[in-house]
Amino acid sequence: MTAQPNESQPGRPGRALPDTQRGMRRRNLSRVLHAVGAEGPLSRAGVASRIGLTRAAVSTLVDELIRSGLLEELGPERPSRVGRPGWALALSTHGPAGIGAEVGVDHLAVCAVDLRGTVRSRAVRYGSNRGRSPESVIERLTGLVRRVVAEAEAEGLWPAGLAVAVPGLVARDARTVVRAPNLDWHDTDLAALFPSDVPLTVDNEANFGALAELWLGDGTPSDFLHVSAEIGIGGAVVVDGRLLRGTRGFAGELGHVPVWPDGPECPCGGHGCLEQYAGEKAVLRAAGLEPGEDRVGVLAGRAAEGDENVRRALREAGTALGIALTGAVNLLDPEAVVVGGALAAVAPWLLPSLREELSRRTAGPACPVSASELGPQGPLLGAAHSVIRGVLDDPATVAERA
Amino acid sequence: MTAQPNESQPGRPGRALPDTQRGMRRRNLSRVLHAVGAEGPLSRAGVASRIGLTRAAVSTLVDELIRSGLLEELGPERPSRVGRPGWALALSTHGPAGIGAEVGVDHLAVCAVDLRGTVRSRAVRYGSNRGRSPESVIERLTGLVRRVVAEAEAEGLWPAGLAVAVPGLVARDARTVVRAPNLDWHDTDLAALFPSDVPLTVDNEANFGALAELWLGDGTPSDFLHVSAEIGIGGAVVVDGRLLRGTRGFAGELGHVPVWPDGPECPCGGHGCLEQYAGEKAVLRAAGLEPGEDRVGVLAGRAAEGDENVRRALREAGTALGIALTGAVNLLDPEAVVVGGALAAVAPWLLPSLREELSRRTAGPACPVSASELGPQGPLLGAAHSVIRGVLDDPATVAERA
């Protein structure tokens, strides 16, 4: 996914290149940026040899990218290199920033990431959003966004887009929250509530978490199933390096896969859904703990101390996850399962029973299951990076706005 | 999927076109064929206006396609049309044929389909293949293939490829049956057993069934989940008009999704898998019937006569399918579920409980579930048509072999 749909943007006024020529220029701008991003710092000659264009063509593209603030020149390359030294190019640390935001059930978070992927500013506000109106939650979130943007601007950055992660189902329009049961939001058009003048994208937190895993994870394959949790349990499916979105945009819903079909009733209308066994509330209840702040931290702490009730509750949650994942792995045949979000913090006590259940229920070698190293930061980072990816994939659009 | 990987085929000897030019010629040959296939009969001028090439360019392409036996001229178009009458072109009925074959647990089937999609020859042999060696099964199948090919050749057709549907998991090499539990085959390289001198593709029967649904079904959407059954229960996932194959080629396995996790042990090693409730053996047992020939026909007959035991068994199988499909629909968010294979014959008694279960377990409007009109013919037709699709998508390869 990209943060901004670019195709509908008009070209720069007065510059009426034919479609194919303009398309080629846009693609080449992106290739230059990706080359510098992946292997930089690089000289113009270094870029030219990597992407197979002439030095002159690359210089024109580089000049445009420098003018738009997407590339910066670091100074002459080390003289030890062969030939006349060039000026090393790097992705700008004073150019566009991706603004990521997260609406959690119990917190709000915002961060700004620069083109190199460095988090430059961050703000978090704790407090329950459950049952609060979308208007008041977005008002608070807007306050945090303003603060983070102001800090980023003070460092010379400017916001290229805002991507918001929510714990619910988002329509394919990338702005409407169709259903967020733990917030009690329904058919909420977030774009209408945001005073933002930058392009806005809304997506499910598990989707952004999966993208973060794909882009930032260590050795994450391009086909995997991402399981994420905050209060509910979300999932996301990545196939060939792309999110599987589904007809309505709802693909990846793992929380309401039936585990024990005659089990307790679930607010979704079903019975015995995964959330009834591995959702936070269910695990806390099984562990004999009361809901409260930083519940997952409490669970992890107690489990580390050897609290047998907590460990048993997490083992049982792992078993339920293993049953639900057996069906998912059979259907999707992914290369790996990555467990992220809040679940990552309790992975040492959750994963053994999960792996055992999955392994004994699937023929052949079991699908590897690992815990995300990004943990609860995944969705926020994925959101911010999705904006940056959008810029790297089509720099022409922001160059035209710069 | 295409029946033949074409990219590795060398170009016609002595014709050293640059890659891009040759690629463009290949694409244009395909566009001409698709235009005639979708809207024919068409004159050369009609083709030219539809695909946006000059009349002269189209004539060159058409001449090549006629020489290779892929197009034929029907005679002058109706004089009532405006302008000089052209000769109407149609897909050849004397050109390449797609040979489809199916290894069922209790039967073997082969058919030949011409470029227009008409079945021109067909042969079936009943008798259990369970526990027989792959060598002896493929020997019998080869006999049927020879008979069907001879009949097709007697009508002026020639085999462009052979596609074989099997009730098991097939590796991504499209030749190795990794596991077919109901045949007791493991890691069987079918390509090594076939004396065939035409390109061979092997795939899971549910995958070919899903492709048949996609290509031949009435109003089948491009995102759907296909459920198929013979003795076991298979599944296939189509996303954006393409099969989701999975890392190892095993995606779509629905038969071993846990339904009641503490249920009866399954040969796969799991417990309470879907096949334990909705597989043919389980349904026959629940209905109080003995295994025998044409079991599904017997079930359908008894259900139609009002046999309450049979109806209850099918209702319960529908419920189990509904539970397994709840998880699948949550994960994939397909536009529709299509129930095919042998299950289609008992759809009237299976689908009501399936739909009810799916609907009460999924929030929002339930995913529509329908029975395939192709029924048990799906996999065989899908196999034969996959060869034809391969020809239409890249006619240059067969033109070079013709």
PDB file of C-alpha atoms in Angstrom, chain A residues 214-321:
ATOM      1  CA  LEU A 214       7.732  -6.552   6.233  1.00  0.00           C
ATOM      2  CA  TRP A 215       9.751  -3.344   5.906  1.00  0.00           C
ATOM      3  CA  LEU A 216      11.640  -3.211   9.196  1.00  0.00           C
ATOM      4  CA  GLY A 217      11.666  -6.780  10.497  1.00  0.00           C
ATOM      5  CA  ASP A 218      14.857  -8.798  10.477  1.00  0.00           C
ATOM      6  CA  GLY A 219      14.546 -11.437   7.752  1.00  0.00           C
ATOM      7  CA  THR A 220      10.749 -11.284   7.498  1.00  0.00           C
ATOM      8  CA  PRO A 221       9.721 -13.246   4.393  1.00  0.00           C
ATOM      9  CA  SER A 222       7.415 -11.783   1.758  1.00  0.00           C
ATOM     10  CA  ASP A 223       4.650 -14.313   2.507  1.00  0.00           C
ATOM     11  CA  PHE A 224       3.569 -14.330   6.117  1.00  0.00           C
ATOM     12  CA  LEU A 225       0.653 -14.154   8.476  1.00  0.00           C
ATOM     13  CA  HIS A 226       0.818 -11.427  11.095  1.00  0.00           C
ATOM     14  CA  VAL A 227      -1.046 -11.820  14.365  1.00  0.00           C
ATOM     15  CA  SER A 228      -1.437  -8.661  16.352  1.00  0.00           C
ATOM     16  CA  ALA A 229      -3.173  -7.789  19.586  1.00  0.00           C
ATOM     17  CA  GLU A 230      -4.027  -4.917  21.779  1.00  0.00           C
ATOM     18  CA  ILE A 231      -7.383  -5.557  23.440  1.00  0.00           C
ATOM     19  CA  GLY A 232      -8.765  -7.521  20.533  1.00  0.00           C
ATOM     20  CA  ILE A 233      -6.846  -9.837  18.249  1.00  0.00           C
ATOM     21  CA  GLY A 234      -6.133  -8.728  14.724  1.00  0.00           C
ATOM     22  CA  GLY A 235      -4.399 -10.337  11.826  1.00  0.00           C
ATOM     23  CA  ALA A 236      -2.975  -9.430   8.460  1.00  0.00           C
ATOM     24  CA  VAL A 237      -1.977 -11.527   5.488  1.00  0.00           C
ATOM     25  CA  VAL A 238       1.019 -10.578   3.344  1.00  0.00           C
ATOM     26  CA  VAL A 239       1.351 -12.364  -0.009  1.00  0.00           C
ATOM     27  CA  ASP A 240       4.297 -11.643  -2.302  1.00  0.00           C
ATOM     28  CA  GLY A 241       5.161  -8.571  -0.247  1.00  0.00           C
ATOM     29  CA  ARG A 242       1.659  -7.093  -0.510  1.00  0.00           C
ATOM     30  CA  LEU A 243      -1.212  -6.934   1.957  1.00  0.00           C
ATOM     31  CA  LEU A 244      -4.153  -9.136   1.076  1.00  0.00           C
ATOM     32  CA  ARG A 245      -7.007  -6.686   1.521  1.00  0.00           C
ATOM     33  CA  GLY A 246     -10.142  -8.662   0.694  1.00  0.00           C
ATOM     34  CA  THR A 247     -13.278  -7.550  -1.090  1.00  0.00           C
ATOM     35  CA  ARG A 248     -14.359  -5.030   1.537  1.00  0.00           C
ATOM     36  CA  GLY A 249     -10.892  -4.384   3.016  1.00  0.00           C
ATOM     37  CA  PHE A 250     -11.545  -6.717   5.967  1.00  0.00           C
ATOM     38  CA  ALA A 251      -9.148  -9.578   5.196  1.00  0.00           C
ATOM     39  CA  GLY A 252      -6.990 -10.858   8.039  1.00  0.00           C
ATOM     40  CA  GLU A 253      -9.661 -10.934  10.757  1.00  0.00           C
ATOM     41  CA  LEU A 254      -8.359 -13.642  13.039  1.00  0.00           C
ATOM     42  CA  GLY A 255     -10.066 -12.649  16.291  1.00  0.00           C
ATOM     43  CA  HIS A 256     -13.398 -14.148  15.287  1.00  0.00           C
ATOM     44  CA  VAL A 257     -12.223 -17.437  13.873  1.00  0.00           C
ATOM     45  CA  PRO A 258     -14.214 -20.080  15.789  1.00  0.00           C
ATOM     46  CA  VAL A 259     -11.918 -22.082  18.083  1.00  0.00           C
ATOM     47  CA  TRP A 260     -14.399 -24.050  20.175  1.00  0.00           C
ATOM     48  CA  PRO A 261     -17.659 -23.510  18.279  1.00  0.00           C
ATOM     49  CA  ASP A 262     -19.814 -24.192  21.361  1.00  0.00           C
ATOM     50  CA  GLY A 263     -17.770 -21.815  23.523  1.00  0.00           C
ATOM     51  CA  PRO A 264     -18.841 -18.557  25.166  1.00  0.00           C
ATOM     52  CA  GLU A 265     -20.842 -16.033  23.194  1.00  0.00           C
ATOM     53  CA  CYS A 266     -18.824 -13.276  21.574  1.00  0.00           C
ATOM     54  CA  PRO A 267     -20.020  -9.695  20.993  1.00  0.00           C
ATOM     55  CA  CYS A 268     -19.607 -10.394  17.245  1.00  0.00           C
ATOM     56  CA  GLY A 269     -22.599 -12.733  17.407  1.00  0.00           C
ATOM     57  CA  GLY A 270     -20.577 -15.932  17.146  1.00  0.00           C
ATOM     58  CA  HIS A 271     -19.551 -18.408  19.827  1.00  0.00           C
ATOM     59  CA  GLY A 272     -16.117 -19.523  20.948  1.00  0.00           C
ATOM     60  CA  CYS A 273     -14.199 -17.036  18.798  1.00  0.00           C
ATOM     61  CA  LEU A 274     -10.426 -16.777  19.279  1.00  0.00           C
ATOM     62  CA  GLU A 275     -10.835 -13.518  21.225  1.00  0.00           C
ATOM     63  CA  GLN A 276     -12.828 -15.415  23.841  1.00  0.00           C
ATOM     64  CA  TYR A 277      -9.679 -17.401  24.664  1.00  0.00           C
ATOM     65  CA  ALA A 278      -6.700 -15.287  23.677  1.00  0.00           C
ATOM     66  CA  GLY A 279      -8.015 -11.719  23.848  1.00  0.00           C
ATOM     67  CA  GLU A 280      -6.637  -9.602  26.667  1.00  0.00           C
ATOM     68  CA  LYS A 281      -9.820  -9.694  28.730  1.00  0.00           C
ATOM     69  CA  ALA A 282     -10.066 -13.462  28.497  1.00  0.00           C
ATOM     70  CA  VAL A 283      -6.433 -13.968  29.468  1.00  0.00           C
ATOM     71  CA  LEU A 284      -6.686 -11.582  32.436  1.00  0.00           C
ATOM     72  CA  ARG A 285      -9.798 -13.374  33.643  1.00  0.00           C
ATOM     73  CA  ALA A 286      -8.186 -16.773  33.243  1.00  0.00           C
ATOM     74  CA  ALA A 287      -5.152 -15.491  35.162  1.00  0.00           C
ATOM     75  CA  GLY A 288      -7.355 -14.156  37.973  1.00  0.00           C
ATOM     76  CA  LEU A 289      -6.304 -10.545  37.340  1.00  0.00           C
ATOM     77  CA  GLU A 290      -8.447  -7.420  37.177  1.00  0.00           C
ATOM     78  CA  PRO A 291      -8.450  -5.130  34.152  1.00  0.00           C
ATOM     79  CA  GLY A 292      -6.277  -2.039  34.684  1.00  0.00           C
ATOM     80  CA  GLU A 293      -3.524  -0.021  33.111  1.00  0.00           C
ATOM     81  CA  ASP A 294      -0.604  -1.669  31.336  1.00  0.00           C
ATOM     82  CA  ARG A 295      -2.221  -5.037  31.702  1.00  0.00           C
ATOM     83  CA  VAL A 296       0.127  -6.772  29.314  1.00  0.00           C
ATOM     84  CA  GLY A 297       3.105  -5.434  31.257  1.00  0.00           C
ATOM     85  CA  VAL A 298       1.564  -6.892  34.433  1.00  0.00           C
ATOM     86  CA  LEU A 299       0.988 -10.239  32.721  1.00  0.00           C
ATOM     87  CA  ALA A 300       4.567 -10.336  31.439  1.00  0.00           C
ATOM     88  CA  GLY A 301       5.921  -9.377  34.868  1.00  0.00           C
ATOM     89  CA  ARG A 302       3.903 -12.011  36.725  1.00  0.00           C
ATOM     90  CA  ALA A 303       4.747 -14.657  34.176  1.00  0.00           C
ATOM     91  CA  ALA A 304       8.460 -13.824  34.508  1.00  0.00           C
ATOM     92  CA  GLU A 305       8.153 -14.125  38.296  1.00  0.00           C
ATOM     93  CA  GLY A 306       6.739 -17.620  37.844  1.00  0.00           C
ATOM     94  CA  ASP A 307       3.057 -16.946  38.685  1.00  0.00           C
ATOM     95  CA  GLU A 308       1.543 -20.297  37.739  1.00  0.00           C
ATOM     96  CA  ASN A 309      -1.976 -18.903  37.169  1.00  0.00           C
ATOM     97  CA  VAL A 310      -0.671 -16.356  34.702  1.00  0.00           C
ATOM     98  CA  ARG A 311       1.529 -18.895  32.967  1.00  0.00           C
ATOM     99  CA  ARG A 312      -1.363 -21.328  32.628  1.00  0.00           C
ATOM    100  CA  ALA A 313      -3.611 -18.595  31.220  1.00  0.00           C
ATOM    101  CA  LEU A 314      -0.988 -17.703  28.622  1.00  0.00           C
ATOM    102  CA  ARG A 315      -0.423 -21.381  27.776  1.00  0.00           C
ATOM    103  CA  GLU A 316      -4.142 -21.810  27.173  1.00  0.00           C
ATOM    104  CA  ALA A 317      -4.252 -18.663  25.056  1.00  0.00           C
ATOM    105  CA  GLY A 318      -1.352 -20.081  23.036  1.00  0.00           C
ATOM    106  CA  THR A 319      -3.295 -23.301  22.494  1.00  0.00           C
ATOM    107  CA  ALA A 320      -6.334 -21.365  21.246  1.00  0.00           C
ATOM    108  CA  LEU A 321      -4.100 -19.328  18.939  1.00  0.00           C
TER     109      LEU A 321
END
